[in-house]
Amino acid sequence: MLKIRNICMLQRRWKSGKRRWNVLQHKKNNCDRALESFDDFYGSVYGGRWKNMRAALLTEHKYVAMVNNFGDTEQTCSMLELDGAINIKSLIQLAREREETGTEHSLQRQQTRAHYEIDDKLGALLRKQQEREVAAIYPSAAEDGHVPPQQLNYEKNNNSNNNNVQEEQPGSGSKQAEFKQSLTRALEQDVQLDSSRLVDPQFGTGGLYEYVPASTIKGMEDWVPESEHYKYYQTSTDFPLIIEPEAIFQYPEHLAIYTYEIGNCAEFKPPRQCLTGVLSHFLMDGASVLPPLFLQVQPGERVLDACAAPGGKSLLMLQTLHLDQLVCNDVQESRLNKLRRVMQEYLFDYKQRWAGKRLIFSQSDARNLDEYGSYDKILVDVPCTTDRHVLMHRDNNIFKPTRIKERLRIPELQAGILANCLRLLKPGGSLVYSTCSLSPVQNDGVVHMALQKVFTEHGITARIRDLSQHTALFSDIYRFEQPKGLKYGQMVLPYLPANFGPMYFSKITRNT
């Protein structure tokens, strides 16, 4: 006879029940933390413009193709032109032609203005002559009590003064009534605004301030918005500072860089191997070409790339065919190995002609380099928050919670590198400081901090080179920040039709 076994009651699982907590609540990753920090900080700095920058940063950025002069140069240029790419050199030539025609038109306007000024002077002479004639006809007008005839004025503006005509009161003889304006009307008519102090609201109220990083960091255990860790300071300098325009900009004759026009988001073909064994072209962010271009390296100069990896800017300086010796420095061996691989792929006969001779590698913290006064030009592309990278890649993200102290010390690191590189320059030598960040703390704030540091500690003075006149040559390619928003440098803004950058750069010359 069968025995009845114990029956276990199991609760049925309903498929239509509540969803799991990890589905209902989105887990915040490093990219989300970066975006939240940028919304807080950059939203206050750039105002309504941050929305467009934000959309551009969250979109894949555009590249430019730098042709390798040690490969099949002509074939590579022909291939890129057939694909619709444009040589940046030709765009610069067109911009210079526009400037020349613009100066001609300005001369014509000045001549026309001069003619108007002559007419005004003739009118003034005629009025003075009329006054002399009236004085000759009525020589004793004041003594006899007669009033000389006044010239009639039929301007429309005088119609508004009809209400202010003084009427003679009955029984008061020649006594006239006096009318006083109200305070409100006087303010409306007499007050004048200083237009130089007006701030355009579309550029954000953050432009009213400048930023400087704090010198010490204490107790940063939890994540907090970045804007709370920095203080505003007034626009005053306690060190000698001269800002003067850069006189000349020469685009390297042998350098060929190709880009697509604004609004064209076509992608370049991947590099191919040439007959010489090197790769045909190098793809890089379009804004990254500007710092080495404005460094203006010349033949016979000794040049240092203080933070060289991954190597695109160093390779561009070598492609100018101007350098006799380039020193590439970086702090980590892994980054130097990546740099060596790039050079081996793009430099013909690398081991025999380049390694250890014209191209020297150095592994050191740029703050500890001690060859003072030995370099003609230095490129200082410092470590930064890499705004575009941290929004797209979760790995190796500086906004990781365990790296908060490292992130907050970035401005201090940048200022130390820049200050030491100013000491490495020869008197009269120049450097270009650059970051790929929109943060005014890491840009103008670090430049200010470094200039102050080298002056107070070592007595070194420098002057800022204003590049705004020459950045106008690249207006067909990039979207630049307005000069009123920057003090020491220029910056390429992320912009969807021309999605390069961000890239801040400032050129500094050490005084002799």
CSV table of N, CA, C and O in Angstrom, one decimal, residues 131-219:
chain,number,residue,atom,x,y,z
A,131,GLU,N,29.4,133.9,-36.8
A,131,GLU,CA,29.4,134.5,-35.4
A,131,GLU,C,30.3,135.8,-35.5
A,131,GLU,O,29.9,136.8,-34.9
A,132,ARG,N,31.3,135.8,-36.3
A,132,ARG,CA,32.1,137.0,-36.4
A,132,ARG,C,31.3,138.1,-37.1
A,132,ARG,O,31.4,139.3,-36.7
A,133,GLU,N,30.5,137.8,-38.1
A,133,GLU,CA,29.7,138.8,-38.8
A,133,GLU,C,28.7,139.4,-37.9
A,133,GLU,O,28.4,140.6,-37.9
A,134,VAL,N,28.0,138.5,-37.1
A,134,VAL,CA,27.0,139.0,-36.1
A,134,VAL,C,27.7,139.9,-35.1
A,134,VAL,O,27.1,141.0,-34.8
A,135,ALA,N,28.9,139.6,-34.6
A,135,ALA,CA,29.6,140.4,-33.7
A,135,ALA,C,30.0,141.7,-34.3
A,135,ALA,O,30.0,142.8,-33.6
A,136,ALA,N,30.3,141.7,-35.6
A,136,ALA,CA,30.7,143.0,-36.2
A,136,ALA,C,29.5,143.9,-36.4
A,136,ALA,O,29.6,145.1,-36.3
A,137,ILE,N,28.2,143.3,-36.7
A,137,ILE,CA,27.0,144.2,-36.8
A,137,ILE,C,26.5,144.7,-35.5
A,137,ILE,O,26.1,145.8,-35.4
A,138,TYR,N,26.6,143.9,-34.5
A,138,TYR,CA,26.1,144.3,-33.1
A,138,TYR,C,27.3,144.3,-32.2
A,138,TYR,O,27.5,143.4,-31.3
A,139,PRO,N,28.2,145.3,-32.3
A,139,PRO,CA,29.4,145.3,-31.5
A,139,PRO,C,29.1,145.6,-30.0
A,139,PRO,O,29.8,145.2,-29.1
A,140,SER,N,28.0,146.4,-29.7
A,140,SER,CA,27.7,146.8,-28.3
A,140,SER,C,26.4,146.2,-27.9
A,140,SER,O,25.6,146.9,-27.2
A,141,ALA,N,26.1,145.0,-28.3
A,141,ALA,CA,24.8,144.4,-28.0
A,141,ALA,C,24.6,144.2,-26.5
A,141,ALA,O,23.5,144.5,-25.9
A,142,ALA,N,25.6,143.8,-25.8
A,142,ALA,CA,25.5,143.6,-24.4
A,142,ALA,C,25.3,144.9,-23.6
A,142,ALA,O,24.6,144.9,-22.6
A,143,GLU,N,25.9,145.9,-24.1
A,143,GLU,CA,25.8,147.2,-23.3
A,143,GLU,C,24.5,147.8,-23.5
A,143,GLU,O,23.9,148.4,-22.6
A,144,ASP,N,23.9,147.8,-24.8
A,144,ASP,CA,22.6,148.4,-25.1
A,144,ASP,C,21.4,147.6,-24.6
A,144,ASP,O,20.3,148.0,-24.7
A,145,GLY,N,21.6,146.3,-24.2
A,145,GLY,CA,20.5,145.5,-23.8
A,145,GLY,C,19.9,144.8,-24.9
A,145,GLY,O,18.8,144.1,-24.7
A,146,HIS,N,20.4,144.8,-26.1
A,146,HIS,CA,19.9,144.1,-27.3
A,146,HIS,C,20.4,142.7,-27.3
A,146,HIS,O,21.6,142.5,-27.0
A,147,VAL,N,19.6,141.8,-27.8
A,147,VAL,CA,20.1,140.4,-27.9
A,147,VAL,C,20.3,140.1,-29.4
A,147,VAL,O,19.4,140.4,-30.2
A,148,PRO,N,21.5,139.7,-29.8
A,148,PRO,CA,21.7,139.5,-31.3
A,148,PRO,C,20.8,138.3,-31.7
A,148,PRO,O,20.5,137.4,-31.0
A,149,PRO,N,20.5,138.3,-33.0
A,149,PRO,CA,19.6,137.3,-33.6
A,149,PRO,C,20.3,135.9,-33.5
A,149,PRO,O,21.5,135.8,-33.8
A,150,GLN,N,19.5,134.9,-33.1
A,150,GLN,CA,20.0,133.6,-33.0
A,150,GLN,C,19.7,132.8,-34.3
A,150,GLN,O,18.6,133.0,-34.9
A,151,GLN,N,20.5,131.9,-34.7
A,151,GLN,CA,20.3,131.1,-35.9
A,151,GLN,C,19.2,130.0,-35.5
A,151,GLN,O,19.2,129.4,-34.5
A,152,LEU,N,18.3,130.0,-36.5
A,152,LEU,CA,17.1,129.1,-36.2
A,152,LEU,C,17.6,127.6,-36.4
A,152,LEU,O,18.4,127.3,-37.3
A,153,ASN,N,17.1,126.7,-35.6
A,153,ASN,CA,17.4,125.3,-35.7
A,153,ASN,C,16.1,124.5,-35.9
A,153,ASN,O,15.2,124.6,-35.1
A,154,TYR,N,16.1,123.8,-37.0
A,154,TYR,CA,14.9,123.1,-37.4
A,154,TYR,C,15.0,121.6,-37.1
A,154,TYR,O,14.3,120.8,-37.7
A,155,GLU,N,15.9,121.2,-36.3
A,155,GLU,CA,16.1,119.7,-36.0
A,155,GLU,C,14.9,119.2,-35.3
A,155,GLU,O,14.3,119.9,-34.5
A,156,LYS,N,14.6,117.9,-35.6
A,156,LYS,CA,13.5,117.3,-35.0
A,156,LYS,C,13.6,117.1,-33.5
A,156,LYS,O,12.6,117.0,-32.8
A,157,ASN,N,14.9,117.0,-33.0
A,157,ASN,CA,15.1,116.7,-31.6
A,157,ASN,C,14.6,117.9,-30.8
A,157,ASN,O,14.3,117.7,-29.6
A,158,ASN,N,14.5,119.1,-31.4
A,158,ASN,CA,14.1,120.3,-30.6
A,158,ASN,C,12.6,120.3,-30.3
A,158,ASN,O,12.2,121.0,-29.5
A,159,ASN,N,11.9,119.4,-31.0
A,159,ASN,CA,10.4,119.4,-30.8
A,159,ASN,C,10.1,118.9,-29.4
A,159,ASN,O,9.0,119.2,-28.9
A,160,SER,N,11.0,118.1,-28.9
A,160,SER,CA,10.7,117.5,-27.6
A,160,SER,C,10.9,118.5,-26.5
A,160,SER,O,10.5,118.3,-25.3
A,161,ASN,N,11.5,119.7,-26.8
A,161,ASN,CA,11.8,120.7,-25.8
A,161,ASN,C,10.7,121.8,-25.7
A,161,ASN,O,10.8,122.7,-25.0
A,162,ASN,N,9.6,121.6,-26.5
A,162,ASN,CA,8.5,122.6,-26.6
A,162,ASN,C,7.8,122.7,-25.2
A,162,ASN,O,7.3,123.7,-24.9
A,163,ASN,N,7.8,121.6,-24.5
A,163,ASN,CA,7.1,121.6,-23.2
A,163,ASN,C,7.8,122.4,-22.2
A,163,ASN,O,7.3,122.7,-21.1
A,164,ASN,N,9.1,122.6,-22.4
A,164,ASN,CA,10.0,123.3,-21.5
A,164,ASN,C,10.1,124.8,-21.7
A,164,ASN,O,11.0,125.5,-21.2
A,165,VAL,N,9.3,125.3,-22.7
A,165,VAL,CA,9.3,126.8,-23.0
A,165,VAL,C,8.9,127.6,-21.8
A,165,VAL,O,7.9,127.3,-21.2
A,166,GLN,N,9.7,128.5,-21.5
A,166,GLN,CA,9.4,129.4,-20.3
A,166,GLN,C,8.4,130.5,-20.7
A,166,GLN,O,8.6,131.2,-21.7
A,167,GLU,N,7.4,130.6,-19.9
A,167,GLU,CA,6.3,131.6,-20.1
A,167,GLU,C,6.4,132.7,-19.1
A,167,GLU,O,6.7,132.4,-17.9
A,168,GLU,N,6.2,133.9,-19.5
A,168,GLU,CA,6.2,135.0,-18.6
A,168,GLU,C,5.0,135.1,-17.8
A,168,GLU,O,3.9,135.1,-18.3
A,169,GLN,N,5.1,135.1,-16.5
A,169,GLN,CA,3.9,135.2,-15.6
A,169,GLN,C,3.4,136.6,-15.5
A,169,GLN,O,4.1,137.6,-15.6
A,170,PRO,N,2.0,136.7,-15.5
A,170,PRO,CA,1.4,138.0,-15.4
A,170,PRO,C,1.7,138.7,-14.1
A,170,PRO,O,1.7,138.1,-13.0
A,171,GLY,N,2.1,140.0,-14.2
A,171,GLY,CA,2.4,140.8,-13.0
A,171,GLY,C,3.8,140.5,-12.5
A,171,GLY,O,4.2,141.2,-11.5
A,172,SER,N,4.6,139.7,-13.1
A,172,SER,CA,6.0,139.5,-12.6
A,172,SER,C,7.0,140.1,-13.5
A,172,SER,O,8.2,139.8,-13.3
A,173,GLY,N,6.6,140.9,-14.5
A,173,GLY,CA,7.6,141.6,-15.4
A,173,GLY,C,8.4,140.6,-16.2
A,173,GLY,O,7.8,139.7,-16.9
A,174,SER,N,9.7,140.7,-16.1
A,174,SER,CA,10.6,139.8,-16.9
A,174,SER,C,10.9,138.5,-16.1
A,174,SER,O,11.8,137.8,-16.5
A,175,LYS,N,10.3,138.3,-15.0
A,175,LYS,CA,10.6,137.2,-14.2
A,175,LYS,C,10.0,135.9,-14.8
A,175,LYS,O,8.9,136.0,-15.2
A,176,GLN,N,10.8,134.9,-14.9
A,176,GLN,CA,10.4,133.6,-15.5
A,176,GLN,C,10.3,132.5,-14.5
A,176,GLN,O,11.0,132.5,-13.5
A,177,ALA,N,9.3,131.6,-14.8
A,177,ALA,CA,9.1,130.5,-13.9
A,177,ALA,C,10.2,129.4,-14.1
A,177,ALA,O,10.7,129.2,-15.3
A,178,GLU,N,10.7,128.8,-13.1
A,178,GLU,CA,11.7,127.8,-13.2
A,178,GLU,C,11.1,126.4,-12.9
A,178,GLU,O,10.3,126.2,-12.0
A,179,PHE,N,11.4,125.5,-13.9
A,179,PHE,CA,10.9,124.1,-13.8
A,179,PHE,C,12.0,123.2,-13.4
A,179,PHE,O,13.1,123.3,-14.0
A,180,LYS,N,11.7,122.3,-12.5
A,180,LYS,CA,12.7,121.3,-12.1
A,180,LYS,C,12.3,119.9,-12.5
A,180,LYS,O,11.1,119.6,-12.3
A,181,GLN,N,13.2,119.1,-13.0
A,181,GLN,CA,12.9,117.8,-13.4
A,181,GLN,C,12.8,116.9,-12.2
A,181,GLN,O,13.5,117.1,-11.2
A,182,SER,N,12.0,115.9,-12.3
A,182,SER,CA,11.9,114.9,-11.2
A,182,SER,C,13.1,114.0,-11.2
A,182,SER,O,13.8,113.9,-12.2
A,183,LEU,N,13.4,113.3,-10.1
A,183,LEU,CA,14.5,112.5,-10.0
A,183,LEU,C,14.5,111.3,-11.0
A,183,LEU,O,15.5,111.0,-11.6
A,184,THR,N,13.3,110.7,-11.2
A,184,THR,CA,13.2,109.6,-12.1
A,184,THR,C,13.5,110.0,-13.5
A,184,THR,O,14.3,109.4,-14.2
A,185,ARG,N,13.0,111.2,-13.9
A,185,ARG,CA,13.2,111.7,-15.3
A,185,ARG,C,14.7,112.1,-15.5
A,185,ARG,O,15.3,111.8,-16.5
A,186,ALA,N,15.3,112.6,-14.4
A,186,ALA,CA,16.7,113.0,-14.5
A,186,ALA,C,17.6,111.8,-14.7
A,186,ALA,O,18.5,111.7,-15.5
A,187,LEU,N,17.2,110.7,-14.0
A,187,LEU,CA,18.0,109.5,-14.1
A,187,LEU,C,17.9,108.9,-15.5
A,187,LEU,O,18.8,108.4,-16.1
A,188,GLU,N,16.6,108.9,-16.0
A,188,GLU,CA,16.4,108.3,-17.3
A,188,GLU,C,17.1,109.1,-18.4
A,188,GLU,O,17.6,108.5,-19.4
A,189,GLN,N,17.2,110.4,-18.3
A,189,GLN,CA,17.8,111.2,-19.4
A,189,GLN,C,19.3,111.4,-19.2
A,189,GLN,O,20.0,111.5,-20.2
A,190,ASP,N,19.8,111.5,-18.0
A,190,ASP,CA,21.2,112.0,-17.8
A,190,ASP,C,22.1,110.8,-17.5
A,190,ASP,O,23.3,110.9,-17.7
A,191,VAL,N,21.6,109.7,-17.0
A,191,VAL,CA,22.5,108.6,-16.6
A,191,VAL,C,23.2,108.0,-17.8
A,191,VAL,O,22.5,107.9,-18.9
A,192,GLN,N,24.4,107.6,-17.8
A,192,GLN,CA,25.1,107.0,-18.9
A,192,GLN,C,25.7,105.7,-18.4
A,192,GLN,O,26.3,105.6,-17.3
A,193,LEU,N,25.6,104.6,-19.2
A,193,LEU,CA,26.2,103.3,-18.8
A,193,LEU,C,27.5,103.2,-19.4
A,193,LEU,O,27.8,103.6,-20.6
A,194,ASP,N,28.4,102.6,-18.7
A,194,ASP,CA,29.8,102.3,-19.2
A,194,ASP,C,29.7,100.9,-20.0
A,194,ASP,O,29.6,99.9,-19.4
A,195,SER,N,29.7,101.0,-21.3
A,195,SER,CA,29.5,99.8,-22.1
A,195,SER,C,30.6,98.8,-21.9
A,195,SER,O,30.4,97.6,-22.2
A,196,SER,N,31.8,99.3,-21.5
A,196,SER,CA,32.9,98.4,-21.4
A,196,SER,C,32.7,97.4,-20.2
A,196,SER,O,33.4,96.4,-20.1
A,197,ARG,N,31.8,97.7,-19.3
A,197,ARG,CA,31.5,96.9,-18.1
A,197,ARG,C,30.3,96.0,-18.3
A,197,ARG,O,29.9,95.3,-17.3
A,198,LEU,N,29.6,96.1,-19.4
A,198,LEU,CA,28.5,95.3,-19.6
A,198,LEU,C,28.9,93.8,-20.0
A,198,LEU,O,29.9,93.6,-20.7
A,199,VAL,N,28.2,92.9,-19.5
A,199,VAL,CA,28.5,91.5,-19.7
A,199,VAL,C,27.3,90.9,-20.6
A,199,VAL,O,26.2,91.0,-20.2
A,200,ASP,N,27.7,90.3,-21.7
A,200,ASP,CA,26.7,89.6,-22.5
A,200,ASP,C,26.1,88.4,-21.8
A,200,ASP,O,26.9,87.5,-21.6
A,201,PRO,N,24.8,88.3,-21.6
A,201,PRO,CA,24.3,87.1,-20.8
A,201,PRO,C,24.5,85.8,-21.5
A,201,PRO,O,24.5,84.8,-20.9
A,202,GLN,N,24.6,85.8,-22.8
A,202,GLN,CA,24.8,84.6,-23.6
A,202,GLN,C,26.1,83.9,-23.3
A,202,GLN,O,26.2,82.7,-23.6
A,203,PHE,N,27.1,84.6,-22.8
A,203,PHE,CA,28.4,84.0,-22.5
A,203,PHE,C,28.4,83.5,-21.1
A,203,PHE,O,29.5,83.0,-20.6
A,204,GLY,N,27.3,83.7,-20.3
A,204,GLY,CA,27.3,83.1,-18.9
A,204,GLY,C,27.9,84.1,-17.9
A,204,GLY,O,28.8,84.9,-18.2
A,205,THR,N,27.3,84.1,-16.8
A,205,THR,CA,27.8,85.0,-15.7
A,205,THR,C,29.1,84.5,-15.1
A,205,THR,O,29.7,85.2,-14.3
A,206,GLY,N,29.5,83.3,-15.4
A,206,GLY,CA,30.8,82.8,-14.9
A,206,GLY,C,31.9,83.6,-15.4
A,206,GLY,O,33.0,83.6,-14.8
A,207,GLY,N,31.8,84.3,-16.5
A,207,GLY,CA,32.8,85.1,-17.1
A,207,GLY,C,33.2,86.3,-16.2
A,207,GLY,O,34.2,87.0,-16.4
A,208,LEU,N,32.3,86.6,-15.2
A,208,LEU,CA,32.6,87.7,-14.3
A,208,LEU,C,33.7,87.4,-13.4
A,208,LEU,O,34.3,88.3,-12.8
A,209,TYR,N,34.0,86.1,-13.2
A,209,TYR,CA,35.0,85.7,-12.3
A,209,TYR,C,36.2,85.0,-13.0
A,209,TYR,O,36.0,84.5,-14.1
A,210,GLU,N,37.3,84.9,-12.3
A,210,GLU,CA,38.4,84.0,-12.7
A,210,GLU,C,38.6,83.0,-11.6
A,210,GLU,O,38.2,83.3,-10.5
A,211,TYR,N,39.2,82.0,-11.9
A,211,TYR,CA,39.4,80.9,-11.0
A,211,TYR,C,40.8,80.6,-10.7
A,211,TYR,O,41.7,80.7,-11.6
A,212,VAL,N,41.1,80.2,-9.5
A,212,VAL,CA,42.4,79.8,-9.1
A,212,VAL,C,42.3,78.6,-8.2
A,212,VAL,O,41.4,78.5,-7.3
A,213,PRO,N,43.1,77.5,-8.4
A,213,PRO,CA,42.9,76.3,-7.6
A,213,PRO,C,43.4,76.6,-6.1
A,213,PRO,O,44.3,77.4,-5.9
A,214,ALA,N,42.8,75.9,-5.2
A,214,ALA,CA,43.2,76.0,-3.8
A,214,ALA,C,44.6,75.4,-3.7
A,214,ALA,O,45.0,74.4,-4.4
A,215,SER,N,45.4,75.9,-2.8
A,215,SER,CA,46.8,75.4,-2.6
A,215,SER,C,46.9,74.1,-1.8
A,215,SER,O,47.8,73.3,-2.0
A,216,THR,N,45.9,73.8,-0.9
A,216,THR,CA,45.9,72.6,-0.1
A,216,THR,C,44.5,72.0,-0.2
A,216,THR,O,43.5,72.6,-0.4
A,217,ILE,N,44.5,70.7,0.1
A,217,ILE,CA,43.3,69.9,0.0
A,217,ILE,C,43.3,69.1,1.3
A,217,ILE,O,44.2,68.4,1.6
A,218,LYS,N,42.2,69.2,2.1
A,218,LYS,CA,42.1,68.5,3.3
A,218,LYS,C,40.7,67.8,3.4
A,218,LYS,O,39.7,68.4,3.1
A,219,GLY,N,40.7,66.6,3.9
A,219,GLY,CA,39.5,65.9,4.3
A,219,GLY,C,38.5,65.6,3.1
A,219,GLY,O,37.3,65.7,3.3
